[in-house]
Amino acid sequence: MDLQTMLFMFFGGLGIFLFGIKYLGDGLQKVAGEGLRDLLDRFTTNPVMGVIAGIFVTILLQTSTGTTVLTIGLVNAGFMTLKQAIGVIIGANVGTTVTAFIIGIKISAYALPIIALGTFFIFFFKNTRINNYGQVIFGFGALFLGLNFMGDGLRPLRDVQAFADLTVSMSENPLLGVLIGTIFTIAVQSSTAAIGLLQTLFGQGLMDLNAALPVLFGDNIGTTITAVLAAIGASVAARRAAAAHVIFNLIGTTIVLIILGPFTVLIEYIRDSLNLNPEMTIAFAHGIFNVSNAIIQLPFITVLAWIVVRIIPGQDSAIAYKAVHLDEKFIRQSPGIALGQGKKEVLRMAELSENGLKEVGLYLKTQGKKHRELIPQYEDAINNLDKKITDYLIQVSSHSLSNQDTKLHHTLMNTIRDFERIGDHMENIMELVEYQITNKVKFSESAIADLEEMFELTLSTLKQAIKALDLEDIDEARAVLEKEEKIDKMERELRKKHILRLNENRCTGQAGIVFVDIVSNFERIGDHAVNIAEEVIGEE
């Protein structure tokens, strides 16, 4: 086999393998249904539950990297604490071993029939659920087909003296094997692919166990690089979660390298006792390493969290998205008090809306990345509180309420809808500014000044509406109605100014569309502020 054929088969096989893993993971997610994010949110109340959730999600995603990046996103958005995140990351390390065990099952000869079966389910059935199962089966077959091609491409290496010398060096110097495993995993951005390749090399007899094990440990270190990349520019808490992932894997690798001799003897004993094939031997080594590492370090999650806080100091800026005041015991004991707690939470939602709108104004003015990242976090937090408060208030309404409390209940139910819609308009404006940046749309100086004026009036109107709701102040609520008239008048004037700029060629049509849409979203936010004020007036 010539060099070109070897390279084509290896890299083509690697591509098919990576596609198979991705397609399999996507299919499993669809079969399981949406809500992996909710799963991580609900079932990570303590580190042990976090580990279990991490294992389950990683099996569904078929990638520990995907679980870790998802976890860092949740930490960045304030959906998860650092200790919870560390538990999930530990679970992800254990969950990723499942793929190695799947590869260890010698069914490579049936890769093409498996792909054919998956294709049949995808193209010959109109049922979406059967299509999803077909995707899982197809990805499963593609995984093994890719491994077959990689194995065929690597087979001639057994006759290459330089490769033989390298494997001998890795046997004699485990750190070299760790380095090679780390670099390759960083290169392909997938520890699953790296371990699959290692299983293939070991199965072909191209390296012995003494050389393979250090590479395996290096693969576990290399997989942390994606988490590090995902945390660049993220919140302090997200960077700490990524650092915890790196430290966790480094500690595990250091421990196992210290006892590499006994560990190798253990793996050889298990291989001989269970009559394991080479691929399954690597899978067992991978599983034992990660499970042992999890058991050893799980009791020290608090210590690990303390270490990363010292390494990455700073104030955590993550937005607290979880409900603070909604205690269900108040519903049973005193529905009136529960309603008061509900109002406190609505006011927290109002504060998030106000702060989110401020970030919109800053993003519109500076186009800074930091403001762009915060807006979706505020929107997520608002949406979460919308669900939590609504559920809470529905429970409250099932109990007997006084006339005054009934009116307050009605007011709160209506106002949370308005705050949720304000969050949507915030996101709309963010997307319009993104469009402006991506397409290099330029506003004239007068258009920029008009938008700033519109923003300031909208923000002050929203602030006054929130104050009216908080204090139940009718005078403040009526002042909001007057301001909204100004907003409506300003919108009409800004549209006229925009047409004038177009006629004078001081503005492009593309800029005009973005400008008018931003103004329209500000006007709609003003409308929702009026709805809140009218609820206050109606309540009185």
Coordinates of C-alpha atoms in Angstrom, one line a residue:
M1 CA 0.0 0.0 0.0
D2 CA 1.5 3.4 -1.0
L3 CA 1.6 6.4 1.3
Q4 CA -1.2 8.2 -0.5
T5 CA -3.6 5.3 -0.1
M6 CA -2.6 5.0 3.6
L7 CA -3.3 8.6 4.3
F8 CA -6.6 8.7 2.3
M9 CA -7.9 5.6 4.2
F10 CA -6.8 6.9 7.6
F11 CA -8.1 10.4 7.3
G12 CA -11.2 9.3 5.4
G13 CA -11.9 6.7 8.1
L14 CA -11.3 9.3 10.8
G15 CA -13.9 11.6 9.1
I16 CA -16.5 8.8 8.9
F17 CA -15.8 7.8 12.5
L18 CA -16.3 11.4 13.8
F19 CA -19.4 11.8 11.6
G20 CA -20.7 8.5 13.0
I21 CA -20.2 9.7 16.6
K22 CA -21.9 13.0 15.9
Y23 CA -24.8 11.5 14.1
L24 CA -25.2 8.8 16.7
G25 CA -25.2 11.4 19.5
D26 CA -27.7 13.6 17.6
G27 CA -30.0 10.7 17.1
L28 CA -29.8 9.7 20.8
Q29 CA -30.7 13.2 21.8
K30 CA -33.8 13.1 19.5
V31 CA -34.9 9.7 20.8
A32 CA -34.5 10.9 24.4
G33 CA -36.3 14.2 23.6
E34 CA -35.2 17.7 24.2
G35 CA -34.3 18.9 27.6
L36 CA -30.7 17.8 28.4
R37 CA -30.2 21.3 29.7
D38 CA -33.3 20.9 32.0
L39 CA -32.0 17.5 33.0
L40 CA -28.7 19.1 34.1
D41 CA -30.5 21.9 35.8
R42 CA -33.0 19.7 37.8
F43 CA -30.8 16.8 38.8
T44 CA -27.6 18.4 39.9
T45 CA -28.7 19.5 43.4
N46 CA -25.6 17.8 44.9
P47 CA -22.3 16.6 43.5
V48 CA -23.3 12.9 43.5
M49 CA -26.5 13.6 41.5
G50 CA -24.3 15.8 39.3
V51 CA -22.0 12.8 38.5
I52 CA -25.1 10.6 37.6
A53 CA -26.5 13.4 35.4
G54 CA -23.1 13.8 33.8
I55 CA -22.8 10.1 33.0
F56 CA -26.4 10.0 31.5
V57 CA -26.0 13.1 29.4
T58 CA -22.6 12.0 28.1
I59 CA -24.0 8.6 27.0
L60 CA -26.8 10.5 25.1
L61 CA -24.4 13.1 23.6
Q62 CA -21.7 10.4 22.9
T63 CA -19.1 13.1 23.8
S64 CA -17.7 14.2 27.2
T65 CA -16.6 17.4 25.5
G66 CA -20.2 18.2 24.6
T67 CA -21.4 17.6 28.1
T68 CA -18.5 19.8 29.5
V69 CA -19.2 22.6 27.1
L70 CA -22.9 22.5 27.9
T71 CA -22.1 22.5 31.6
I72 CA -19.8 25.6 31.1
G73 CA -22.6 27.3 29.2
L74 CA -25.0 26.6 32.2
V75 CA -22.4 27.9 34.7
N76 CA -21.8 31.0 32.5
A77 CA -25.6 31.7 32.4
G78 CA -25.8 31.2 36.2
F79 CA -27.9 28.0 35.9
M80 CA -25.4 25.9 37.9
T81 CA -22.9 26.5 40.7
L82 CA -19.2 25.5 40.5
K83 CA -19.6 22.5 42.8
Q84 CA -22.5 21.2 40.7
A85 CA -20.5 21.7 37.5
I86 CA -17.5 19.7 38.9
G87 CA -19.8 16.8 39.7
V88 CA -21.2 16.8 36.1
I89 CA -17.7 17.0 34.7
I90 CA -16.6 14.0 36.7
G91 CA -19.7 12.1 35.5
A92 CA -18.9 13.1 31.9
N93 CA -15.4 11.5 32.2
V94 CA -17.1 8.2 33.3
G95 CA -19.8 8.4 30.7
T96 CA -17.4 8.8 27.8
T97 CA -16.0 5.3 28.5
V98 CA -19.3 3.7 27.2
T99 CA -18.2 4.4 23.6
A100 CA -14.9 2.6 24.1
F101 CA -16.8 -0.5 25.3
I102 CA -19.1 -0.2 22.3
I103 CA -16.0 -0.2 20.0
G104 CA -14.6 -3.2 22.0
I105 CA -17.6 -5.3 20.8
K106 CA -16.2 -6.9 17.6
I107 CA -19.0 -6.2 15.2
S108 CA -16.9 -4.3 12.6
A109 CA -17.7 -6.9 9.9
Y110 CA -21.4 -5.9 10.2
A111 CA -20.8 -2.1 9.7
L112 CA -22.3 -2.0 6.2
P113 CA -25.5 -4.0 7.0
I114 CA -26.0 -1.8 10.1
I115 CA -25.7 1.3 8.0
A116 CA -28.1 -0.2 5.5
L117 CA -30.7 -0.9 8.3
G118 CA -30.3 2.7 9.6
T119 CA -30.8 4.1 6.0
F120 CA -33.9 2.0 5.6
F121 CA -35.4 3.4 8.8
I122 CA -34.5 7.0 7.8
F123 CA -35.8 6.9 4.2
F124 CA -38.6 4.4 4.1
F125 CA -40.6 5.5 7.2
K126 CA -42.5 8.7 7.7
N127 CA -42.7 8.3 11.5
T128 CA -40.2 10.7 13.1
R129 CA -39.5 8.5 16.0
I130 CA -38.5 5.6 13.7
N131 CA -36.4 8.1 11.7
N132 CA -34.6 9.0 14.9
Y133 CA -33.9 5.4 15.7
G134 CA -32.6 5.0 12.1
Q135 CA -30.2 7.9 12.7
V136 CA -28.9 6.1 15.9
I137 CA -28.4 2.9 13.9
F138 CA -26.8 4.6 11.0
G139 CA -24.3 6.5 13.2
F140 CA -23.5 3.3 15.0
G141 CA -22.6 1.6 11.7
A142 CA -20.7 4.6 10.5
L143 CA -18.6 4.5 13.7
F144 CA -17.4 1.0 12.9
L145 CA -17.0 1.6 9.2
G146 CA -14.7 4.5 10.0
L147 CA -12.7 2.3 12.4
N148 CA -12.4 -0.3 9.6
F149 CA -10.9 2.2 7.2
M150 CA -8.6 3.6 9.9
G151 CA -7.4 0.1 10.7
D152 CA -6.7 -0.8 7.1
G153 CA -4.9 2.5 6.6
L154 CA -2.7 1.9 9.6
R155 CA -1.9 -1.8 9.1
P156 CA 1.3 -1.1 7.0
L157 CA 2.8 0.7 10.0
R158 CA 3.8 -2.6 11.5
D159 CA 6.5 -2.8 8.9
V160 CA 7.8 0.7 9.5
Q161 CA 10.9 0.6 11.8
A162 CA 10.5 4.3 12.9
F163 CA 7.0 3.5 14.3
A164 CA 8.3 0.4 16.0
D165 CA 11.0 2.5 17.6
L166 CA 8.4 5.1 18.7
T167 CA 6.3 2.5 20.5
V168 CA 9.4 1.1 22.3
S169 CA 10.2 4.7 23.4
M170 CA 6.6 5.1 24.7
S171 CA 7.0 1.8 26.7
E172 CA 10.2 3.0 28.2
N173 CA 9.1 6.6 28.8
P174 CA 5.4 6.8 29.7
L175 CA 5.5 10.7 29.7
L176 CA 6.2 10.6 25.9
G177 CA 3.0 8.4 25.4
V178 CA 1.0 10.9 27.6
L179 CA 2.3 13.8 25.4
I180 CA 1.4 12.0 22.1
G181 CA -2.1 11.1 23.4
T182 CA -2.6 14.7 24.5
I183 CA -1.5 16.3 21.2
F184 CA -3.5 13.9 19.1
T185 CA -6.7 14.5 21.1
I186 CA -6.2 18.3 20.9
A187 CA -5.7 17.9 17.1
V188 CA -8.9 16.0 16.4
Q189 CA -10.9 17.7 19.3
S190 CA -12.3 14.3 20.3
S191 CA -11.0 11.9 23.0
T192 CA -13.5 9.3 21.7
A193 CA -11.8 9.4 18.3
A194 CA -8.3 9.3 19.9
I195 CA -9.2 6.3 22.0
G196 CA -10.9 4.6 19.1
L197 CA -7.7 5.0 17.1
L198 CA -5.7 3.7 20.1
Q199 CA -8.0 0.6 20.2
T200 CA -7.4 0.1 16.5
L201 CA -3.6 0.4 16.8
F202 CA -3.5 -2.0 19.8
G203 CA -5.9 -4.4 18.0
Q204 CA -3.6 -4.4 15.0
G205 CA -0.7 -5.4 17.3
L206 CA 1.1 -2.1 16.4
M207 CA 1.9 -1.4 20.1
D208 CA 2.0 -3.2 23.4
L209 CA 0.0 -2.5 26.6
N210 CA 2.9 -0.6 28.2
A211 CA 2.9 1.9 25.3
A212 CA -0.9 2.1 24.9
L213 CA -1.8 2.9 28.5
P214 CA 0.2 6.2 28.7
V215 CA -1.4 7.3 25.4
L216 CA -4.8 6.5 26.9
F217 CA -4.1 8.8 29.9
G218 CA -2.9 11.5 27.5
D219 CA -6.2 11.3 25.6
N220 CA -8.0 12.2 28.9
I221 CA -5.8 15.3 29.3
G222 CA -6.2 16.4 25.7
T223 CA -10.0 16.3 25.9
T224 CA -9.9 19.2 28.4
I225 CA -8.7 21.7 25.7
T226 CA -12.2 22.1 24.2
A227 CA -13.5 23.1 27.6
V228 CA -10.8 25.6 28.0
L229 CA -11.6 27.1 24.6
A230 CA -15.3 27.2 25.5
A231 CA -14.5 29.2 28.7
I232 CA -12.4 31.9 27.0
G233 CA -14.2 35.2 27.5
A234 CA -16.8 33.5 29.6
S235 CA -17.7 34.4 33.2
V236 CA -15.4 33.8 36.1
A237 CA -17.5 30.7 37.2
A238 CA -17.3 29.2 33.7
R239 CA -13.5 29.6 33.6
R240 CA -13.3 28.0 37.0
A241 CA -15.3 25.0 35.8
A242 CA -13.0 24.6 32.8
A243 CA -9.9 24.8 35.1
A244 CA -11.5 22.2 37.4
H245 CA -11.8 19.9 34.4
V246 CA -8.1 20.3 33.6
I247 CA -7.0 19.8 37.2
F248 CA -9.2 16.8 37.7
N249 CA -7.8 15.0 34.7
L250 CA -4.2 16.0 35.5
I251 CA -4.5 14.7 39.1
G252 CA -6.0 11.4 37.8
T253 CA -3.2 11.0 35.3
T254 CA -0.5 11.8 37.8
I255 CA -1.9 9.2 40.3
V256 CA -2.1 6.5 37.7
L257 CA 1.4 7.2 36.4
I258 CA 2.8 6.8 39.9
I259 CA 1.2 3.3 40.1
L260 CA 1.6 2.5 36.4
G261 CA 3.3 -0.8 37.1
P262 CA 0.5 -2.3 39.4
F263 CA -2.2 -0.8 37.1
T264 CA -0.7 -2.5 34.0
V265 CA -0.5 -5.8 35.9
L266 CA -4.2 -5.4 36.9
I267 CA -5.3 -4.8 33.3
E268 CA -3.3 -7.8 32.1
Y269 CA -4.9 -9.9 34.8
I270 CA -8.4 -8.8 33.8
R271 CA -7.6 -9.4 30.1
D272 CA -6.4 -12.9 30.8
S273 CA -9.1 -13.8 33.2
L274 CA -12.0 -12.6 31.0
N275 CA -10.3 -13.5 27.7
L276 CA -10.7 -9.9 26.4
N277 CA -9.9 -8.9 22.9
P278 CA -7.4 -6.1 22.5
E279 CA -10.0 -3.4 21.9
M280 CA -12.0 -4.4 24.9
T281 CA -8.8 -4.5 27.0
I282 CA -8.3 -0.7 26.3
A283 CA -12.0 -0.1 27.0
F284 CA -11.6 -1.8 30.5
A285 CA -8.4 0.2 31.2
H286 CA -10.2 3.4 30.2
G287 CA -13.3 2.5 32.3
I288 CA -11.3 1.5 35.4
F289 CA -9.1 4.6 35.2
N290 CA -12.0 7.0 34.9
V291 CA -14.3 5.3 37.5
S292 CA -11.4 5.0 40.0
N293 CA -10.5 8.7 39.4
A294 CA -14.1 9.7 40.0
I295 CA -14.3 7.7 43.3
I296 CA -11.0 9.0 44.5
Q297 CA -11.7 12.7 43.8
L298 CA -15.5 12.9 44.4
P299 CA -15.1 13.4 48.2
F300 CA -12.7 16.3 47.5
I301 CA -15.0 18.4 45.2
T302 CA -15.1 21.2 47.8
V303 CA -11.2 21.2 47.9
L304 CA -11.0 21.2 44.1
A305 CA -13.5 24.1 44.0
W306 CA -11.4 26.0 46.6
I307 CA -8.3 25.5 44.5
V308 CA -9.8 26.8 41.3
V309 CA -11.2 29.8 43.1
R310 CA -7.7 30.6 44.3
I311 CA -6.2 30.0 40.8
I312 CA -8.9 32.2 39.1
P313 CA -9.8 35.0 41.5
G314 CA -12.5 37.6 40.9
Q315 CA -16.1 38.3 41.5
D316 CA -18.5 35.9 39.8
S317 CA -20.7 38.0 37.5
A318 CA -23.1 35.2 36.6
I319 CA -26.7 36.2 36.7
A320 CA -28.7 34.5 39.4
Y321 CA -31.6 33.0 37.4
K322 CA -33.2 30.8 40.1
A323 CA -36.2 31.8 42.0
V324 CA -35.4 33.2 45.5
H325 CA -38.7 33.8 47.2
L326 CA -41.0 31.0 46.0
D327 CA -41.3 28.7 49.0
E328 CA -44.2 26.2 48.6
K329 CA -44.7 25.9 52.3
F330 CA -46.2 29.4 52.3
I331 CA -48.9 28.2 49.9
R332 CA -50.1 25.7 52.4
Q333 CA -49.7 27.8 55.5
S334 CA -50.9 31.2 54.2
P335 CA -51.8 31.9 50.6
G336 CA -51.7 35.6 51.3
I337 CA -48.1 35.5 52.4
A338 CA -47.3 33.2 49.4
L339 CA -48.8 35.9 47.1
G340 CA -46.5 38.5 48.7
Q341 CA -43.5 36.2 48.0
G342 CA -44.7 35.9 44.4
K343 CA -44.8 39.7 44.1
K344 CA -41.2 39.8 45.4
E345 CA -40.1 37.4 42.7
V346 CA -42.0 39.3 40.0
L347 CA -40.1 42.4 41.1
R348 CA -36.8 40.4 40.7
M349 CA -38.0 39.5 37.2
A350 CA -38.6 43.3 36.7
E351 CA -35.1 44.1 37.8
L352 CA -33.7 41.5 35.4
S353 CA -35.7 43.1 32.6
E354 CA -34.4 46.6 33.5
N355 CA -30.8 45.4 33.7
G356 CA -31.1 43.5 30.5
L357 CA -32.5 46.6 28.7
K358 CA -29.5 48.6 30.0
E359 CA -27.2 46.0 28.5
V360 CA -29.1 46.4 25.2
G361 CA -28.4 50.1 25.3
L362 CA -24.7 49.5 25.9
Y363 CA -24.5 47.0 23.1
L364 CA -26.3 49.3 20.8
K365 CA -23.8 52.1 21.7
T366 CA -20.5 50.2 22.0
Q367 CA -21.2 46.9 20.2
G368 CA -19.1 45.3 22.9
K369 CA -18.9 41.5 23.1
K370 CA -19.4 41.5 26.9
H371 CA -22.8 43.2 26.5
R372 CA -23.7 40.8 23.7
E373 CA -23.1 37.8 26.0
L374 CA -25.1 39.1 28.9
I375 CA -28.3 39.8 27.0
P376 CA -29.2 36.1 26.3
Q377 CA -28.4 35.4 29.9
Y378 CA -30.9 38.0 31.1
E379 CA -33.4 36.6 28.6
D380 CA -32.9 33.0 29.9
A381 CA -33.2 34.2 33.5
I382 CA -36.5 36.1 32.7
N383 CA -37.9 33.0 30.8
N384 CA -37.0 30.7 33.7
L385 CA -38.7 33.0 36.3
D386 CA -41.7 33.3 34.0
K387 CA -42.2 29.5 34.2
K388 CA -41.5 29.3 38.0
I389 CA -43.6 32.2 39.0
T390 CA -46.5 31.2 36.8
D391 CA -46.5 27.6 38.3
Y392 CA -46.3 29.1 41.8
L393 CA -49.1 31.5 41.3
I394 CA -51.3 28.8 39.8
Q395 CA -50.8 26.7 43.0
V396 CA -51.7 29.8 45.1
S397 CA -54.9 30.3 43.1
S398 CA -56.2 26.9 44.1
H399 CA -56.5 28.2 47.7
S400 CA -59.1 30.6 49.0
L401 CA -58.0 34.3 48.5
S402 CA -59.5 37.6 49.7
N403 CA -60.8 40.0 47.1
Q404 CA -57.7 42.2 47.4
D405 CA -55.4 39.2 47.0
T406 CA -57.4 38.0 44.0
K407 CA -56.8 41.4 42.3
L408 CA -53.1 41.2 43.2
H409 CA -52.9 37.7 41.8
H410 CA -54.5 38.8 38.5
T411 CA -52.1 41.8 38.3
L412 CA -49.0 39.5 38.9
M413 CA -50.2 36.9 36.3
N414 CA -50.5 39.7 33.7
T415 CA -47.4 41.6 34.5
I416 CA -45.1 38.5 34.2
R417 CA -46.2 38.1 30.6
D418 CA -45.3 41.7 29.9
F419 CA -41.8 41.3 31.5
E420 CA -41.3 38.1 29.5
R421 CA -42.2 39.9 26.2
I422 CA -39.8 42.7 27.2
G423 CA -37.1 40.1 27.3
D424 CA -38.0 38.9 23.8
H425 CA -37.8 42.5 22.5
M426 CA -34.3 42.8 24.1
E427 CA -33.2 39.8 22.2
N428 CA -34.7 41.1 19.0
I429 CA -32.7 44.4 19.3
M430 CA -29.5 42.4 20.1
E431 CA -30.0 40.3 16.9
L432 CA -30.6 43.5 14.9
V433 CA -27.3 45.0 16.2
E434 CA -25.6 41.7 15.3
Y435 CA -27.0 42.0 11.8
Q436 CA -25.7 45.6 11.7
I437 CA -22.2 44.4 12.7
T438 CA -22.1 41.4 10.4
N439 CA -23.2 43.3 7.4
K440 CA -21.2 46.4 8.2
V441 CA -24.3 48.6 8.2
K442 CA -23.5 52.2 9.2
F443 CA -25.9 54.6 10.9
S444 CA -25.6 58.3 10.4
E445 CA -24.7 60.4 13.4
S446 CA -28.2 61.8 13.6
A447 CA -29.7 58.2 13.5
I448 CA -27.4 57.1 16.4
A449 CA -28.4 60.2 18.4
D450 CA -32.1 59.4 17.7
L451 CA -31.7 55.8 18.9
E452 CA -30.0 56.9 22.1
E453 CA -32.8 59.3 22.9
M454 CA -35.4 56.6 22.2
F455 CA -33.6 54.2 24.4
E456 CA -33.3 56.6 27.3
L457 CA -37.0 57.4 27.1
T458 CA -38.0 53.7 26.9
L459 CA -35.7 52.8 29.9
S460 CA -37.0 55.6 32.1
T461 CA -40.6 54.5 31.2
L462 CA -39.9 50.9 32.2
K463 CA -38.2 52.0 35.4
Q464 CA -41.2 54.1 36.4
A465 CA -43.6 51.2 35.6
I466 CA -41.6 48.9 37.9
K467 CA -41.7 51.6 40.6
A468 CA -45.4 51.9 40.2
L469 CA -45.8 48.1 40.5
D470 CA -43.5 47.9 43.6
L471 CA -45.2 50.8 45.5
E472 CA -48.7 50.4 44.0
D473 CA -48.4 54.1 43.2
I474 CA -51.2 55.3 40.9
D475 CA -49.5 58.7 40.2
E476 CA -46.4 56.9 39.0
A477 CA -48.5 54.6 36.8
R478 CA -50.3 57.6 35.2
A479 CA -46.9 59.2 34.5
V480 CA -46.0 56.1 32.6
L481 CA -49.1 56.5 30.4
E482 CA -47.9 60.1 29.6
K483 CA -44.4 58.9 28.8
E484 CA -45.8 56.2 26.5
E485 CA -47.5 58.9 24.5
K486 CA -44.1 60.5 24.1
I487 CA -42.7 57.2 22.9
D488 CA -45.4 56.8 20.3
K489 CA -44.9 60.4 19.1
M490 CA -41.1 59.9 19.0
E491 CA -41.5 56.7 16.9
R492 CA -43.6 58.6 14.3
E493 CA -41.1 61.4 14.2
L494 CA -38.1 59.1 13.9
R495 CA -39.7 57.3 11.0
K496 CA -40.2 60.7 9.3
K497 CA -36.6 61.6 10.0
H498 CA -35.5 58.3 8.5
I499 CA -37.4 58.9 5.3
L500 CA -35.8 62.4 5.1
R501 CA -32.3 60.9 5.5
L502 CA -33.1 58.4 2.8
N503 CA -34.2 61.2 0.4
E504 CA -31.0 63.2 1.2
N505 CA -28.8 60.0 0.6
R506 CA -27.5 60.3 4.2
C507 CA -28.7 56.8 5.0
T508 CA -28.8 53.5 3.1
G509 CA -32.0 51.4 2.7
Q510 CA -30.4 48.5 4.6
A511 CA -29.5 50.8 7.5
G512 CA -33.0 52.2 7.4
I513 CA -34.6 48.7 7.8
V514 CA -32.5 48.0 10.9
F515 CA -33.1 51.5 12.3
V516 CA -36.9 51.2 12.0
D517 CA -37.0 47.7 13.5
I518 CA -34.9 48.8 16.5
V519 CA -37.2 51.8 17.0
S520 CA -40.3 49.5 16.7
N521 CA -38.9 47.2 19.4
F522 CA -38.3 50.1 21.8
E523 CA -41.9 51.3 21.2
R524 CA -43.2 47.8 21.9
I525 CA -41.2 47.7 25.2
G526 CA -43.0 51.0 26.0
D527 CA -46.3 49.4 25.3
H528 CA -45.6 46.6 27.8
A529 CA -44.5 49.2 30.4
V530 CA -48.0 50.8 29.9
N531 CA -49.7 47.4 30.3
I532 CA -47.9 47.1 33.7
A533 CA -48.9 50.6 34.7
E534 CA -52.6 50.0 33.7
E535 CA -52.6 46.8 35.8
V536 CA -51.6 49.0 38.8
I537 CA -54.3 51.5 38.1
G538 CA -56.9 48.8 37.5
E539 CA -55.9 47.1 40.7
E540 CA -56.6 50.2 42.7

